[in-house]
Short mmCIF file of C-alpha atoms in Angstrom, two decimals:
data_model
loop_
_atom_site.label_atom_id
_atom_site.label_comp_id
_atom_site.label_asym_id
_atom_site.label_seq_id
_atom_site.Cartn_x
_atom_site.Cartn_y
_atom_site.Cartn_z
CA UNK A 1132 77.51 70.58 82.11
CA UNK A 1133 75.50 68.12 84.19
CA UNK A 1134 78.17 65.83 85.66
CA UNK A 1135 81.89 65.69 86.48
CA UNK A 1136 82.73 63.55 83.45
CA UNK A 1137 81.80 66.45 81.18
CA UNK A 1138 84.12 68.91 82.93
CA UNK A 1139 87.40 68.21 81.00
CA UNK A 1140 85.75 69.05 77.67
CA UNK A 1141 84.10 72.14 79.14
CA UNK A 1142 87.37 73.25 80.69
CA UNK A 1143 89.14 72.99 77.35
CA UNK A 1144 86.36 75.02 75.71
CA UNK A 1145 86.72 77.76 78.35
CA UNK A 1146 90.50 77.81 78.04
CA UNK A 1147 90.29 78.27 74.28
CA UNK A 1148 87.65 80.98 74.63
CA UNK A 1149 89.70 82.91 77.20
CA UNK A 1150 92.82 82.63 75.06
CA UNK A 1151 90.91 84.07 72.10
CA UNK A 1152 89.16 86.94 73.88
CA UNK A 1153 91.36 87.78 76.85
CA UNK A 1154 94.84 86.28 77.27
CA UNK A 1155 96.20 85.44 73.84
CA UNK A 1156 98.00 82.23 72.92
CA UNK A 1157 100.83 81.04 75.17
CA UNK A 1158 103.73 78.85 74.04
CA UNK A 1159 103.91 75.34 75.49
CA UNK A 1160 106.36 74.34 78.19
CA UNK A 1161 109.87 74.78 76.77
CA UNK A 1162 110.99 71.48 78.28
CA UNK A 1163 114.42 72.79 79.19
CA UNK A 1164 113.96 74.47 82.58
CA UNK A 1165 117.11 74.21 84.67
CA UNK A 1166 117.67 75.73 88.09
CA UNK A 1167 120.55 76.51 90.39
CA UNK A 1168 120.68 77.76 93.97
CA UNK A 1169 122.66 81.00 93.97
CA UNK A 1170 122.58 81.54 97.73
CA UNK A 1171 121.24 79.66 100.75
CA UNK A 1172 121.00 80.79 104.35
CA UNK A 1173 119.41 79.58 107.57
CA UNK A 1174 116.69 81.78 109.09
CA UNK A 1175 114.46 81.78 112.16
CA UNK A 1176 117.00 80.08 114.37
CA UNK A 1177 117.75 77.27 111.91
CA UNK A 1178 114.04 76.43 111.59
CA UNK A 1179 113.89 77.50 107.96
CA UNK A 1180 116.08 77.97 104.90
CA UNK A 1181 115.90 80.80 102.39
CA UNK A 1182 117.27 80.09 98.92
CA UNK A 1183 117.85 82.48 96.04
CA UNK A 1184 117.29 80.46 92.87
CA UNK A 1185 117.79 81.18 89.19
CA UNK A 1186 116.11 79.21 86.43
CA UNK A 1187 116.90 79.33 82.71
CA UNK A 1188 114.64 78.18 79.89
CA UNK A 1189 113.22 78.95 76.48
CA UNK A 1190 114.73 78.96 72.98
CA UNK A 1191 118.50 78.62 73.30
CA UNK A 1192 118.05 79.19 77.07
CA UNK A 1193 117.49 82.85 76.29
CA UNK A 1194 115.18 83.46 79.28
CA UNK A 1195 115.97 83.47 82.97
CA UNK A 1196 114.17 84.30 86.18
CA UNK A 1197 115.25 84.63 89.82
CA UNK A 1198 113.03 83.86 92.79
CA UNK A 1199 113.24 83.30 96.54
CA UNK A 1200 112.21 80.04 98.18
CA UNK A 1201 111.57 80.09 101.94
CA UNK A 1202 111.01 76.58 103.28
CA UNK A 1203 110.78 75.00 106.73
CA UNK A 1204 113.46 72.55 107.81
CA UNK A 1205 111.60 69.23 107.81
CA UNK A 1206 111.90 65.67 106.58
CA UNK A 1207 108.50 65.93 104.89
CA UNK A 1208 107.75 67.30 101.45
CA UNK A 1209 106.36 70.83 101.76
CA UNK A 1210 103.25 72.26 100.16
CA UNK A 1211 104.13 75.57 98.50
CA UNK A 1212 102.50 78.96 97.94
CA UNK A 1213 103.86 80.78 94.87
CA UNK A 1214 103.38 84.55 94.94
CA UNK A 1215 104.21 87.04 92.20
CA UNK A 1216 105.06 90.31 93.90
CA UNK A 1217 105.37 94.03 93.28
CA UNK A 1218 109.11 94.76 93.55
CA UNK A 1219 110.39 93.84 97.05
CA UNK A 1220 106.95 93.19 98.57
CA UNK A 1221 107.24 91.13 101.78
CA UNK A 1222 104.83 88.44 102.94
CA UNK A 1223 103.14 89.37 106.24
CA UNK A 1224 102.26 85.73 107.02
CA UNK A 1225 105.54 84.04 106.10
CA UNK A 1226 106.04 82.93 109.70
CA UNK A 1227 102.59 81.36 109.86
CA UNK A 1228 103.20 79.49 106.61
CA UNK A 1229 106.43 78.05 108.00
CA UNK A 1230 104.69 77.00 111.22
CA UNK A 1231 102.24 74.99 109.14
CA UNK A 1232 105.02 73.38 107.13
CA UNK A 1233 104.31 75.40 103.96
CA UNK A 1234 107.04 76.80 101.72
CA UNK A 1235 106.78 80.25 100.13
CA UNK A 1236 108.10 81.38 96.76
CA UNK A 1237 108.27 85.06 95.77
CA UNK A 1238 109.06 86.23 92.24
CA UNK A 1239 108.94 89.47 90.29
CA UNK A 1240 106.87 89.06 87.14
CA UNK A 1241 108.66 91.89 85.32
CA UNK A 1242 111.64 89.65 84.66
CA UNK A 1243 109.52 88.13 81.88
CA UNK A 1244 107.38 91.07 80.77
CA UNK A 1245 107.75 94.81 81.30
CA UNK A 1246 104.89 96.34 83.32
CA UNK A 1247 104.54 99.35 81.02
CA UNK A 1248 102.41 100.10 77.96
CA UNK A 1249 105.14 102.26 76.46
CA UNK A 1250 107.96 99.73 76.81
CA UNK A 1251 106.13 96.39 76.78
CA UNK A 1252 107.50 95.53 73.33
CA UNK A 1253 110.90 95.14 75.04
CA UNK A 1254 109.64 92.22 77.14
CA UNK A 1255 112.04 89.24 77.08
CA UNK A 1256 109.26 86.70 76.48
CA UNK A 1257 107.90 88.57 73.47
CA UNK A 1258 111.37 88.63 71.94
CA UNK A 1259 111.87 84.91 72.62
CA UNK A 1260 108.42 83.91 71.27
CA UNK A 1261 107.50 86.54 68.65
CA UNK A 1262 104.85 84.47 66.86
CA UNK A 1263 102.51 84.09 69.85
CA UNK A 1264 99.63 86.47 70.57
CA UNK A 1265 100.05 86.51 74.36
CA UNK A 1266 100.43 89.73 76.29
CA UNK A 1267 101.19 90.82 79.85
CA UNK A 1268 98.85 88.67 81.98
CA UNK A 1269 99.62 85.49 80.05
CA UNK A 1270 103.37 86.18 79.95
CA UNK A 1271 103.49 86.68 83.69
CA UNK A 1272 101.28 83.63 84.33
CA UNK A 1273 103.66 81.54 82.22
CA UNK A 1274 106.30 82.32 84.85
CA UNK A 1275 104.38 80.37 87.50
CA UNK A 1276 104.50 77.30 85.29
CA UNK A 1277 108.23 77.55 84.71
CA UNK A 1278 108.79 77.70 88.46
CA UNK A 1279 106.63 74.58 88.83
CA UNK A 1280 108.72 72.86 86.13
CA UNK A 1281 111.72 73.47 88.37
CA UNK A 1282 109.95 72.37 91.57
CA UNK A 1283 109.17 69.01 89.96
CA UNK A 1284 112.91 68.40 89.87
CA UNK A 1285 113.25 68.77 93.65
CA UNK A 1286 112.50 66.13 96.28
CA UNK A 1287 111.52 68.50 99.13
CA UNK A 1288 108.38 70.06 97.57
CA UNK A 1289 104.96 68.39 97.44
CA UNK A 1290 103.94 69.23 93.87
CA UNK A 1291 100.45 67.86 94.49
CA UNK A 1292 99.89 70.79 96.86
CA UNK A 1293 100.72 73.96 94.95
CA UNK A 1294 98.83 77.21 95.52
CA UNK A 1295 99.30 80.51 93.68
CA UNK A 1296 98.45 84.03 94.71
CA UNK A 1297 98.96 87.70 93.86
CA UNK A 1298 97.27 91.04 94.45
CA UNK A 1299 95.51 93.34 91.95
CA UNK A 1300 96.88 92.67 88.46
CA UNK A 1301 99.13 90.08 90.08
CA UNK A 1302 95.92 88.39 91.22
CA UNK A 1303 94.78 88.32 87.59
CA UNK A 1304 98.08 86.61 86.80
CA UNK A 1305 97.64 83.96 89.51
CA UNK A 1306 94.15 83.16 88.23
CA UNK A 1307 95.38 82.88 84.63
CA UNK A 1308 98.19 80.57 85.72
CA UNK A 1309 95.75 78.25 87.51
CA UNK A 1310 93.41 78.14 84.50
CA UNK A 1311 96.12 76.89 82.17
CA UNK A 1312 98.34 74.82 84.49
CA UNK A 1313 96.46 71.92 86.04
CA UNK A 1314 99.36 71.19 88.41
CA UNK A 1315 98.13 74.15 90.48
CA UNK A 1316 95.75 72.88 93.14
CA UNK A 1317 94.49 76.19 94.56
CA UNK A 1318 94.28 79.73 93.15
CA UNK A 1319 94.00 82.65 95.57
CA UNK A 1320 93.60 85.80 93.42
CA UNK A 1321 93.40 88.81 95.75
CA UNK A 1322 91.65 92.00 94.63
CA UNK A 1323 91.87 90.84 91.00
CA UNK A 1324 88.80 92.75 89.80
CA UNK A 1325 87.66 92.78 86.17
CA UNK A 1326 89.77 90.54 83.99
CA UNK A 1327 90.37 88.48 87.12
CA UNK A 1328 87.85 86.79 89.39
CA UNK A 1329 85.42 89.71 89.09
CA UNK A 1330 82.38 89.41 86.85
CA UNK A 1331 82.46 91.50 83.66
CA UNK A 1332 78.67 91.72 83.71
CA UNK A 1333 78.70 93.65 87.00
CA UNK A 1334 82.10 95.35 86.95
CA UNK A 1335 82.04 96.60 83.39
CA UNK A 1336 84.37 96.15 80.45
CA UNK A 1337 87.52 97.66 81.97
CA UNK A 1338 90.37 95.48 83.19
CA UNK A 1339 91.17 97.58 86.28
#
């Protein structure tokens, strides 16, 4: 492309190409995301609040996902960093994010898709949407978008300032989410390698 006006068409071309060769086809937004706060507690001497949240969505509300939202106590809307984690992985810079007025969301991608070749067919998303060609990376990336659907229903999150991150294959997931969800302002894929932000030409054909 030679100018910014040509970018939307080029972006759509790239999205379709990546869906065909790499990610598979994802279902659209289900349009029925609903969330509830299961638990809320003050942290850091009342300077922040940690909420455990559950969202439900999908055909006949068959899918659900839990995540943790850590947000500073402020009258302003908070930018947010959404991070898909390995198990109980903790954020080493959570305090710094809070100091800068940034909220943090942590979620476990395996609630939507099993992280195993042998048992992946048991993934909840594949059962709920059996006619789509998506697989692990796309399924997990879809989870970011469902969290954003929920955040748009809140009045304390600045949905114009959403960043996503993850490490290794979780970094691949964050990048995929940002490609397909234009509500994401910044993607920070860490160590995502081939199939992520690495270049196939130099890193080879493997996805590791």
